[in-house]
Amino acid sequence: MKLLTINTHSLIEDNYGQKLEAFVKVLSEETPDIIALQEANQSQEAEIVPESNLAGYCPCKKTAVIRQDNHVYNTVRLLRKCGVNYYWTWLPLKCGYGKYDEGIAVMSREPIAETNTLLVSNTDDYSNWKTRRLLGISTVSNPDEWFYSVHFGWWDDEQEPFEMQWKKTDAYMKKHHTVWLMGDFNNPAQIQDEGYDMIRKSGWHDSYTDAKNKDNGITVKGVIDGWRNKISSSEGMRIDHIWSGRKEKIRSCRVVFNGKEYPVISDHYGVMIEYERTGL
């Protein structure tokens, strides 16, 4: 099995059209089994896509509306032109930059059996950028294995501390037999006694540390928005992770879309792992 996660930054990126094409080209070659996306946006004023055009779409929220420039919709649409089909779901979380529906998504090569969402922030206000939810799917062939796209808050946020969001997440995920958390955790691995160590001490397994083959793991070069007043790093941060609820056989973990392995398409790089799926 091959999993990929990336905070796409999507419509906010300069030269977005070119980066979308580059993203689709890599996906058509690598064909990850599961893809978790964060900051997968759409313009709030764009035209609505008719339901008949939403190939492979599995709604996770009845009121969610897919618009013409939705990042996931266009990724899937362009992949189909390449002969690669994905099933997908998308959850709008909040208003971003005053004009976007900012969302998270999960794409799957296999049909989606079920979707699930979990509010982990205190706030549930669409106009508040600190609203945080997780979005998960299971597949028809393996309904007991769940894959969640996540985008957490910061460790030291007074209103929405990571510790609180993580405790909600950890308690809830115990209901699943097998579960993966994939995404932007907003907690660098190199900072001790904060979010990363809290996850590890909760009994979760970092696919990067467990991988037989891996690179340096850096997913953010230097310091980006949200971190400029919190951290000083010239070498970058390992802030995007794929965690599993139990020990798995991870063959490899590599950073992609970093300019070395595939073009840079976002202010985050992606993480791709390959693991041996055992009996569930």
PDB file of C-alpha atoms in Angstrom:
ATOM      1  CA  MET A   1       0.000   0.000   0.000  1.00  0.00           C
ATOM      2  CA  LYS A   2       1.138   3.509  -0.808  1.00  0.00           C
ATOM      3  CA  LEU A   3      -0.053   6.567   1.147  1.00  0.00           C
ATOM      4  CA  LEU A   4       0.542  10.249   0.379  1.00  0.00           C
ATOM      5  CA  THR A   5      -0.216  13.381   2.377  1.00  0.00           C
ATOM      6  CA  ILE A   6       0.391  17.013   1.451  1.00  0.00           C
ATOM      7  CA  ASN A   7      -0.813  20.432   2.545  1.00  0.00           C
ATOM      8  CA  THR A   8      -1.481  21.708  -0.976  1.00  0.00           C
ATOM      9  CA  HIS A   9      -1.958  25.445  -0.289  1.00  0.00           C
ATOM     10  CA  SER A  10      -3.805  25.024  -3.616  1.00  0.00           C
ATOM     11  CA  LEU A  11      -5.486  28.141  -5.021  1.00  0.00           C
ATOM     12  CA  ILE A  12      -3.319  30.433  -2.890  1.00  0.00           C
ATOM     13  CA  GLU A  13      -0.166  29.341  -4.710  1.00  0.00           C
ATOM     14  CA  ASP A  14       1.465  31.490  -7.413  1.00  0.00           C
ATOM     15  CA  ASN A  15       1.310  29.787 -10.827  1.00  0.00           C
ATOM     16  CA  TYR A  16      -1.376  27.504  -9.439  1.00  0.00           C
ATOM     17  CA  GLY A  17      -2.400  26.101 -12.835  1.00  0.00           C
ATOM     18  CA  GLN A  18       1.111  24.874 -13.595  1.00  0.00           C
ATOM     19  CA  LYS A  19       1.474  23.374 -10.128  1.00  0.00           C
ATOM     20  CA  LEU A  20      -1.843  21.564 -10.438  1.00  0.00           C
ATOM     21  CA  GLU A  21      -0.679  20.021 -13.724  1.00  0.00           C
ATOM     22  CA  ALA A  22       2.605  18.952 -12.109  1.00  0.00           C
ATOM     23  CA  PHE A  23       0.724  17.459  -9.172  1.00  0.00           C
ATOM     24  CA  VAL A  24      -1.581  15.475 -11.434  1.00  0.00           C
ATOM     25  CA  LYS A  25       1.337  14.206 -13.528  1.00  0.00           C
ATOM     26  CA  VAL A  26       3.078  12.782 -10.469  1.00  0.00           C
ATOM     27  CA  LEU A  27      -0.111  11.223  -9.119  1.00  0.00           C
ATOM     28  CA  SER A  28      -0.769   9.571 -12.480  1.00  0.00           C
ATOM     29  CA  GLU A  29       2.697   7.986 -12.296  1.00  0.00           C
ATOM     30  CA  GLU A  30       2.820   7.074  -8.597  1.00  0.00           C
ATOM     31  CA  THR A  31      -0.907   6.259  -8.143  1.00  0.00           C
ATOM     32  CA  PRO A  32      -0.945   6.247  -4.318  1.00  0.00           C
ATOM     33  CA  ASP A  33      -3.705   4.074  -2.871  1.00  0.00           C
ATOM     34  CA  ILE A  34      -4.778   6.803  -0.441  1.00  0.00           C
ATOM     35  CA  ILE A  35      -4.117  10.561  -0.646  1.00  0.00           C
ATOM     36  CA  ALA A  36      -4.804  12.992   2.209  1.00  0.00           C
ATOM     37  CA  LEU A  37      -4.956  16.691   1.341  1.00  0.00           C
ATOM     38  CA  GLN A  38      -5.065  19.792   3.511  1.00  0.00           C
ATOM     39  CA  GLU A  39      -5.814  23.382   2.477  1.00  0.00           C
ATOM     40  CA  ALA A  40      -7.709  22.009  -0.522  1.00  0.00           C
ATOM     41  CA  ASN A  41      -9.662  25.132  -1.399  1.00  0.00           C
ATOM     42  CA  GLN A  42     -12.329  26.512  -3.677  1.00  0.00           C
ATOM     43  CA  SER A  43     -13.461  30.080  -4.359  1.00  0.00           C
ATOM     44  CA  GLN A  44     -16.712  30.946  -2.623  1.00  0.00           C
ATOM     45  CA  GLU A  45     -18.010  32.751  -5.710  1.00  0.00           C
ATOM     46  CA  ALA A  46     -17.160  30.080  -8.317  1.00  0.00           C
ATOM     47  CA  GLU A  47     -19.959  28.263 -10.145  1.00  0.00           C
ATOM     48  CA  ILE A  48     -21.384  25.081  -8.649  1.00  0.00           C
ATOM     49  CA  VAL A  49     -20.496  21.778 -10.323  1.00  0.00           C
ATOM     50  CA  PRO A  50     -23.590  19.722 -11.285  1.00  0.00           C
ATOM     51  CA  GLU A  51     -23.874  16.433  -9.406  1.00  0.00           C
ATOM     52  CA  SER A  52     -23.757  14.555 -12.715  1.00  0.00           C
ATOM     53  CA  ASN A  53     -20.176  15.793 -13.211  1.00  0.00           C
ATOM     54  CA  LEU A  54     -18.892  14.702  -9.812  1.00  0.00           C
ATOM     55  CA  ALA A  55     -17.379  11.378 -10.831  1.00  0.00           C
ATOM     56  CA  GLY A  56     -16.188   9.308  -7.873  1.00  0.00           C
ATOM     57  CA  TYR A  57     -17.433  11.833  -5.323  1.00  0.00           C
ATOM     58  CA  CYS A  58     -18.675  10.521  -1.969  1.00  0.00           C
ATOM     59  CA  PRO A  59     -20.249  13.308   0.145  1.00  0.00           C
ATOM     60  CA  CYS A  60     -19.248  13.513   3.799  1.00  0.00           C
ATOM     61  CA  LYS A  61     -21.548  16.464   4.509  1.00  0.00           C
ATOM     62  CA  LYS A  62     -24.978  16.956   2.940  1.00  0.00           C
ATOM     63  CA  THR A  63     -24.617  20.725   2.714  1.00  0.00           C
ATOM     64  CA  ALA A  64     -21.171  20.696   1.083  1.00  0.00           C
ATOM     65  CA  VAL A  65     -21.164  22.311  -2.366  1.00  0.00           C
ATOM     66  CA  ILE A  66     -18.452  21.576  -4.922  1.00  0.00           C
ATOM     67  CA  ARG A  67     -17.490  24.550  -7.098  1.00  0.00           C
ATOM     68  CA  GLN A  68     -15.712  24.698 -10.436  1.00  0.00           C
ATOM     69  CA  ASP A  69     -12.276  25.597  -9.077  1.00  0.00           C
ATOM     70  CA  ASN A  70     -12.355  23.096  -6.197  1.00  0.00           C
ATOM     71  CA  HIS A  71      -8.816  21.752  -5.955  1.00  0.00           C
ATOM     72  CA  VAL A  72      -9.791  18.121  -5.383  1.00  0.00           C
ATOM     73  CA  TYR A  73     -12.475  18.109  -8.055  1.00  0.00           C
ATOM     74  CA  ASN A  74      -9.994  19.357 -10.649  1.00  0.00           C
ATOM     75  CA  THR A  75      -7.265  16.989  -9.498  1.00  0.00           C
ATOM     76  CA  VAL A  76      -9.618  14.021  -9.935  1.00  0.00           C
ATOM     77  CA  ARG A  77     -10.997  15.376 -13.226  1.00  0.00           C
ATOM     78  CA  LEU A  78      -7.524  15.759 -14.747  1.00  0.00           C
ATOM     79  CA  LEU A  79      -6.447  12.345 -13.481  1.00  0.00           C
ATOM     80  CA  ARG A  80      -9.426  10.747 -15.243  1.00  0.00           C
ATOM     81  CA  LYS A  81      -8.204  12.288 -18.479  1.00  0.00           C
ATOM     82  CA  CYS A  82      -4.963  10.389 -17.829  1.00  0.00           C
ATOM     83  CA  GLY A  83      -6.916   7.170 -17.341  1.00  0.00           C
ATOM     84  CA  VAL A  84      -6.436   7.125 -13.560  1.00  0.00           C
ATOM     85  CA  ASN A  85      -9.622   7.012 -11.466  1.00  0.00           C
ATOM     86  CA  TYR A  86     -10.019   8.053  -7.838  1.00  0.00           C
ATOM     87  CA  TYR A  87     -12.927   8.105  -5.411  1.00  0.00           C
ATOM     88  CA  TRP A  88     -12.917  11.158  -3.182  1.00  0.00           C
ATOM     89  CA  THR A  89     -14.523  13.182  -0.443  1.00  0.00           C
ATOM     90  CA  TRP A  90     -14.025  16.798   0.628  1.00  0.00           C
ATOM     91  CA  LEU A  91     -14.961  18.681   3.782  1.00  0.00           C
ATOM     92  CA  PRO A  92     -15.113  22.509   3.925  1.00  0.00           C
ATOM     93  CA  LEU A  93     -13.799  23.602   7.308  1.00  0.00           C
ATOM     94  CA  LYS A  94     -13.740  27.384   7.372  1.00  0.00           C
ATOM     95  CA  CYS A  95     -13.474  30.589   5.416  1.00  0.00           C
ATOM     96  CA  GLY A  96      -9.897  31.149   4.293  1.00  0.00           C
ATOM     97  CA  TYR A  97      -8.386  34.503   3.356  1.00  0.00           C
ATOM     98  CA  GLY A  98     -11.873  35.974   3.254  1.00  0.00           C
ATOM     99  CA  LYS A  99     -12.747  34.362  -0.094  1.00  0.00           C
ATOM    100  CA  TYR A 100     -12.072  30.624  -0.041  1.00  0.00           C
ATOM    101  CA  ASP A 101     -13.830  27.576   1.332  1.00  0.00           C
ATOM    102  CA  GLU A 102     -10.803  25.957   2.918  1.00  0.00           C
ATOM    103  CA  GLY A 103     -11.132  22.202   3.205  1.00  0.00           C
ATOM    104  CA  ILE A 104      -9.489  18.856   3.717  1.00  0.00           C
ATOM    105  CA  ALA A 105      -9.914  15.800   1.528  1.00  0.00           C
ATOM    106  CA  VAL A 106      -9.198  12.107   1.104  1.00  0.00           C
ATOM    107  CA  MET A 107      -8.800  10.382  -2.259  1.00  0.00           C
ATOM    108  CA  SER A 108      -8.852   6.610  -2.723  1.00  0.00           C
ATOM    109  CA  ARG A 109      -8.127   4.229  -5.577  1.00  0.00           C
ATOM    110  CA  GLU A 110     -10.695   1.844  -4.087  1.00  0.00           C
ATOM    111  CA  PRO A 111     -14.391   2.694  -3.658  1.00  0.00           C
ATOM    112  CA  ILE A 112     -15.179   4.464  -0.391  1.00  0.00           C
ATOM    113  CA  ALA A 113     -17.303   2.443   2.027  1.00  0.00           C
ATOM    114  CA  GLU A 114     -17.885   5.116   4.662  1.00  0.00           C
ATOM    115  CA  THR A 115     -16.842   8.650   5.587  1.00  0.00           C
ATOM    116  CA  ASN A 116     -16.479  10.210   9.007  1.00  0.00           C
ATOM    117  CA  THR A 117     -15.742  13.655  10.420  1.00  0.00           C
ATOM    118  CA  LEU A 118     -14.638  14.736  13.874  1.00  0.00           C
ATOM    119  CA  LEU A 119     -14.622  18.247  15.342  1.00  0.00           C
ATOM    120  CA  VAL A 120     -11.464  18.591  17.463  1.00  0.00           C
ATOM    121  CA  SER A 121     -11.426  22.356  18.096  1.00  0.00           C
ATOM    122  CA  ASN A 122     -13.469  24.165  20.729  1.00  0.00           C
ATOM    123  CA  THR A 123     -14.869  26.499  18.107  1.00  0.00           C
ATOM    124  CA  ASP A 124     -17.299  25.383  15.429  1.00  0.00           C
ATOM    125  CA  ASP A 125     -17.488  28.752  13.681  1.00  0.00           C
ATOM    126  CA  TYR A 126     -17.033  28.703   9.894  1.00  0.00           C
ATOM    127  CA  SER A 127     -15.734  32.276   9.976  1.00  0.00           C
ATOM    128  CA  ASN A 128     -13.062  31.393  12.547  1.00  0.00           C
ATOM    129  CA  TRP A 129      -9.835  30.192  10.953  1.00  0.00           C
ATOM    130  CA  LYS A 130      -9.032  28.141  14.061  1.00  0.00           C
ATOM    131  CA  THR A 131     -11.889  25.685  13.436  1.00  0.00           C
ATOM    132  CA  ARG A 132     -10.396  22.197  13.066  1.00  0.00           C
ATOM    133  CA  ARG A 133     -11.982  18.952  11.914  1.00  0.00           C
ATOM    134  CA  LEU A 134     -10.646  15.576  10.812  1.00  0.00           C
ATOM    135  CA  LEU A 135     -11.981  13.739   7.769  1.00  0.00           C
ATOM    136  CA  GLY A 136     -11.723   9.977   7.430  1.00  0.00           C
ATOM    137  CA  ILE A 137     -12.678   7.195   5.060  1.00  0.00           C
ATOM    138  CA  SER A 138     -12.755   3.423   4.968  1.00  0.00           C
ATOM    139  CA  THR A 139     -12.775   1.431   1.734  1.00  0.00           C
ATOM    140  CA  VAL A 140     -15.068  -1.311   0.479  1.00  0.00           C
ATOM    141  CA  SER A 141     -12.310  -3.922   0.389  1.00  0.00           C
ATOM    142  CA  ASN A 142     -11.015  -3.116   3.910  1.00  0.00           C
ATOM    143  CA  PRO A 143     -13.798  -1.429   5.925  1.00  0.00           C
ATOM    144  CA  ASP A 144     -11.948  -1.844   9.246  1.00  0.00           C
ATOM    145  CA  GLU A 145      -8.957   0.249   8.134  1.00  0.00           C
ATOM    146  CA  TRP A 146      -9.464   4.018   8.381  1.00  0.00           C
ATOM    147  CA  PHE A 147      -7.519   6.871   6.828  1.00  0.00           C
ATOM    148  CA  TYR A 148      -7.872  10.418   8.184  1.00  0.00           C
ATOM    149  CA  SER A 149      -6.728  13.714   6.728  1.00  0.00           C
ATOM    150  CA  VAL A 150      -5.757  16.032   9.598  1.00  0.00           C
ATOM    151  CA  HIS A 151      -4.725  19.656  10.065  1.00  0.00           C
ATOM    152  CA  PHE A 152      -4.189  20.502  13.720  1.00  0.00           C
ATOM    153  CA  GLY A 153      -3.589  23.747  15.613  1.00  0.00           C
ATOM    154  CA  TRP A 154      -0.411  24.881  17.376  1.00  0.00           C
ATOM    155  CA  TRP A 155       0.944  23.647  20.673  1.00  0.00           C
ATOM    156  CA  ASP A 156       0.862  27.035  22.413  1.00  0.00           C
ATOM    157  CA  ASP A 157      -2.437  28.435  21.099  1.00  0.00           C
ATOM    158  CA  GLU A 158      -4.320  29.685  24.180  1.00  0.00           C
ATOM    159  CA  GLN A 159      -7.831  29.237  22.727  1.00  0.00           C
ATOM    160  CA  GLU A 160      -7.177  26.113  20.671  1.00  0.00           C
ATOM    161  CA  PRO A 161      -4.148  24.276  22.113  1.00  0.00           C
ATOM    162  CA  PHE A 162      -2.901  21.195  20.312  1.00  0.00           C
ATOM    163  CA  GLU A 163      -2.966  19.202  23.555  1.00  0.00           C
ATOM    164  CA  MET A 164      -6.744  19.518  23.773  1.00  0.00           C
ATOM    165  CA  GLN A 165      -7.246  18.693  20.096  1.00  0.00           C
ATOM    166  CA  TRP A 166      -4.971  15.683  20.345  1.00  0.00           C
ATOM    167  CA  LYS A 167      -6.705  14.264  23.444  1.00  0.00           C
ATOM    168  CA  LYS A 168     -10.048  14.412  21.617  1.00  0.00           C
ATOM    169  CA  THR A 169      -8.491  12.702  18.612  1.00  0.00           C
ATOM    170  CA  ASP A 170      -6.675   9.991  20.553  1.00  0.00           C
ATOM    171  CA  ALA A 171      -9.757   9.064  22.598  1.00  0.00           C
ATOM    172  CA  TYR A 172     -11.980   8.898  19.519  1.00  0.00           C
ATOM    173  CA  MET A 173      -9.601   6.837  17.374  1.00  0.00           C
ATOM    174  CA  LYS A 174      -9.620   3.964  19.851  1.00  0.00           C
ATOM    175  CA  LYS A 175     -12.927   2.886  18.268  1.00  0.00           C
ATOM    176  CA  HIS A 176     -11.101   1.910  15.059  1.00  0.00           C
ATOM    177  CA  HIS A 177      -9.315  -1.399  14.601  1.00  0.00           C
ATOM    178  CA  THR A 178      -6.703   0.059  12.253  1.00  0.00           C
ATOM    179  CA  VAL A 179      -6.241   3.783  11.697  1.00  0.00           C
ATOM    180  CA  TRP A 180      -3.852   6.190   9.975  1.00  0.00           C
ATOM    181  CA  LEU A 181      -3.579   9.919  10.680  1.00  0.00           C
ATOM    182  CA  MET A 182      -2.118  11.784   7.720  1.00  0.00           C
ATOM    183  CA  GLY A 183      -1.409  15.464   7.371  1.00  0.00           C
ATOM    184  CA  ASP A 184      -0.163  18.753   8.749  1.00  0.00           C
ATOM    185  CA  PHE A 185       0.233  18.331  12.503  1.00  0.00           C
ATOM    186  CA  ASN A 186       1.668  21.821  13.096  1.00  0.00           C
ATOM    187  CA  ASN A 187       4.087  20.261  15.593  1.00  0.00           C
ATOM    188  CA  PRO A 188       7.687  19.878  14.398  1.00  0.00           C
ATOM    189  CA  ALA A 189       9.329  16.582  15.277  1.00  0.00           C
ATOM    190  CA  GLN A 190      12.507  18.319  16.430  1.00  0.00           C
ATOM    191  CA  ILE A 191      10.815  20.219  19.283  1.00  0.00           C
ATOM    192  CA  GLN A 192      10.919  18.112  22.435  1.00  0.00           C
ATOM    193  CA  ASP A 193       8.201  17.842  25.086  1.00  0.00           C
ATOM    194  CA  GLU A 194       5.472  19.278  22.872  1.00  0.00           C
ATOM    195  CA  GLY A 195       3.026  17.899  20.325  1.00  0.00           C
ATOM    196  CA  TYR A 196       5.226  15.367  18.567  1.00  0.00           C
ATOM    197  CA  ASP A 197       6.321  13.742  21.827  1.00  0.00           C
ATOM    198  CA  MET A 198       2.721  13.766  23.090  1.00  0.00           C
ATOM    199  CA  ILE A 199       1.577  11.730  20.067  1.00  0.00           C
ATOM    200  CA  ARG A 200       4.439   9.281  20.424  1.00  0.00           C
ATOM    201  CA  LYS A 201       3.850   8.822  24.152  1.00  0.00           C
ATOM    202  CA  SER A 202       0.164   8.170  23.418  1.00  0.00           C
ATOM    203  CA  GLY A 203       1.241   4.930  21.738  1.00  0.00           C
ATOM    204  CA  TRP A 204       1.107   6.023  18.098  1.00  0.00           C
ATOM    205  CA  HIS A 205       3.748   5.004  15.564  1.00  0.00           C
ATOM    206  CA  ASP A 206       5.531   7.496  13.317  1.00  0.00           C
ATOM    207  CA  SER A 207       5.940   5.923   9.868  1.00  0.00           C
ATOM    208  CA  TYR A 208       9.092   7.964   9.327  1.00  0.00           C
ATOM    209  CA  THR A 209      10.956   6.560  12.322  1.00  0.00           C
ATOM    210  CA  ASP A 210       9.653   3.043  11.589  1.00  0.00           C
ATOM    211  CA  ALA A 211      10.576   3.119   7.894  1.00  0.00           C
ATOM    212  CA  LYS A 212      13.284   0.786   6.663  1.00  0.00           C
ATOM    213  CA  ASN A 213      14.329   3.310   4.018  1.00  0.00           C
ATOM    214  CA  LYS A 214      13.961   7.091   4.454  1.00  0.00           C
ATOM    215  CA  ASP A 215      15.440  10.507   3.706  1.00  0.00           C
ATOM    216  CA  ASN A 216      15.879  13.541   5.991  1.00  0.00           C
ATOM    217  CA  GLY A 217      12.101  13.887   6.414  1.00  0.00           C
ATOM    218  CA  ILE A 218      12.029  17.698   6.107  1.00  0.00           C
ATOM    219  CA  THR A 219       8.596  18.819   4.834  1.00  0.00           C
ATOM    220  CA  VAL A 220       8.869  22.595   5.241  1.00  0.00           C
ATOM    221  CA  LYS A 221      11.875  24.579   4.091  1.00  0.00           C
ATOM    222  CA  GLY A 222      12.836  27.321   6.524  1.00  0.00           C
ATOM    223  CA  VAL A 223       9.924  29.008   8.303  1.00  0.00           C
ATOM    224  CA  ILE A 224       6.445  29.667   6.815  1.00  0.00           C
ATOM    225  CA  ASP A 225       3.248  31.463   7.850  1.00  0.00           C
ATOM    226  CA  GLY A 226       2.243  30.580  11.382  1.00  0.00           C
ATOM    227  CA  TRP A 227       5.795  29.822  12.479  1.00  0.00           C
ATOM    228  CA  ARG A 228       7.711  33.057  11.891  1.00  0.00           C
ATOM    229  CA  ASN A 229       7.355  34.124  15.531  1.00  0.00           C
ATOM    230  CA  LYS A 230       7.622  30.642  16.975  1.00  0.00           C
ATOM    231  CA  ILE A 231      10.677  28.956  15.521  1.00  0.00           C
ATOM    232  CA  SER A 232      13.976  29.805  13.894  1.00  0.00           C
ATOM    233  CA  SER A 233      15.274  27.126  11.578  1.00  0.00           C
ATOM    234  CA  SER A 234      17.487  27.308   8.542  1.00  0.00           C
ATOM    235  CA  GLU A 235      17.254  23.614   7.714  1.00  0.00           C
ATOM    236  CA  GLY A 236      13.470  23.299   7.881  1.00  0.00           C
ATOM    237  CA  MET A 237      10.907  21.344   9.859  1.00  0.00           C
ATOM    238  CA  ARG A 238       9.450  17.848   9.799  1.00  0.00           C
ATOM    239  CA  ILE A 239       5.903  18.948  10.449  1.00  0.00           C
ATOM    240  CA  ASP A 240       3.828  16.738   8.114  1.00  0.00           C
ATOM    241  CA  HIS A 241       3.459  13.174   9.314  1.00  0.00           C
ATOM    242  CA  ILE A 242       1.771   9.822   8.765  1.00  0.00           C
ATOM    243  CA  TRP A 243       1.035   8.102  12.079  1.00  0.00           C
ATOM    244  CA  SER A 244      -0.463   4.649  12.570  1.00  0.00           C
ATOM    245  CA  GLY A 245      -2.411   3.401  15.552  1.00  0.00           C
ATOM    246  CA  ARG A 246      -0.445   0.195  15.673  1.00  0.00           C
ATOM    247  CA  LYS A 247       2.984  -1.032  14.582  1.00  0.00           C
ATOM    248  CA  GLU A 248       3.154  -1.509  10.816  1.00  0.00           C
ATOM    249  CA  LYS A 249       5.833  -2.771   8.430  1.00  0.00           C
ATOM    250  CA  ILE A 250       6.900   0.458   6.708  1.00  0.00           C
ATOM    251  CA  ARG A 251       9.064  -0.260   3.691  1.00  0.00           C
ATOM    252  CA  SER A 252       9.885   3.341   2.868  1.00  0.00           C
ATOM    253  CA  CYS A 253       9.098   6.936   3.781  1.00  0.00           C
ATOM    254  CA  ARG A 254      10.135   9.698   1.409  1.00  0.00           C
ATOM    255  CA  VAL A 255       9.557  13.393   1.018  1.00  0.00           C
ATOM    256  CA  VAL A 256       8.087  14.345  -2.359  1.00  0.00           C
ATOM    257  CA  PHE A 257       7.300  17.604  -4.138  1.00  0.00           C
ATOM    258  CA  ASN A 258      10.432  19.097  -2.578  1.00  0.00           C
ATOM    259  CA  GLY A 259      12.285  20.105  -5.735  1.00  0.00           C
ATOM    260  CA  LYS A 260      14.512  17.031  -5.517  1.00  0.00           C
ATOM    261  CA  GLU A 261      11.878  14.354  -5.906  1.00  0.00           C
ATOM    262  CA  TYR A 262       9.246  16.055  -8.059  1.00  0.00           C
ATOM    263  CA  PRO A 263       8.608  19.812  -8.374  1.00  0.00           C
ATOM    264  CA  VAL A 264       7.636  22.035  -5.459  1.00  0.00           C
ATOM    265  CA  ILE A 265       3.881  22.723  -5.628  1.00  0.00           C
ATOM    266  CA  SER A 266       3.186  24.173  -2.176  1.00  0.00           C
ATOM    267  CA  ASP A 267       4.805  25.784   0.863  1.00  0.00           C
ATOM    268  CA  HIS A 268       4.726  22.247   2.300  1.00  0.00           C
ATOM    269  CA  TYR A 269       6.330  19.167   0.801  1.00  0.00           C
ATOM    270  CA  GLY A 270       4.515  15.844   0.681  1.00  0.00           C
ATOM    271  CA  VAL A 271       5.142  12.601   2.566  1.00  0.00           C
ATOM    272  CA  MET A 272       4.746   9.271   0.786  1.00  0.00           C
ATOM    273  CA  ILE A 273       5.069   5.895   2.482  1.00  0.00           C
ATOM    274  CA  GLU A 274       4.819   2.313   1.337  1.00  0.00           C
ATOM    275  CA  TYR A 275       3.827  -0.362   3.819  1.00  0.00           C
ATOM    276  CA  GLU A 276       2.953  -4.012   3.866  1.00  0.00           C
ATOM    277  CA  ARG A 277      -0.757  -4.453   4.454  1.00  0.00           C
ATOM    278  CA  THR A 278      -1.257  -7.409   6.794  1.00  0.00           C
ATOM    279  CA  GLY A 279      -4.415  -9.199   7.816  1.00  0.00           C
ATOM    280  CA  LEU A 280      -6.881  -6.833   9.490  1.00  0.00           C
TER     281      LEU A 280
END
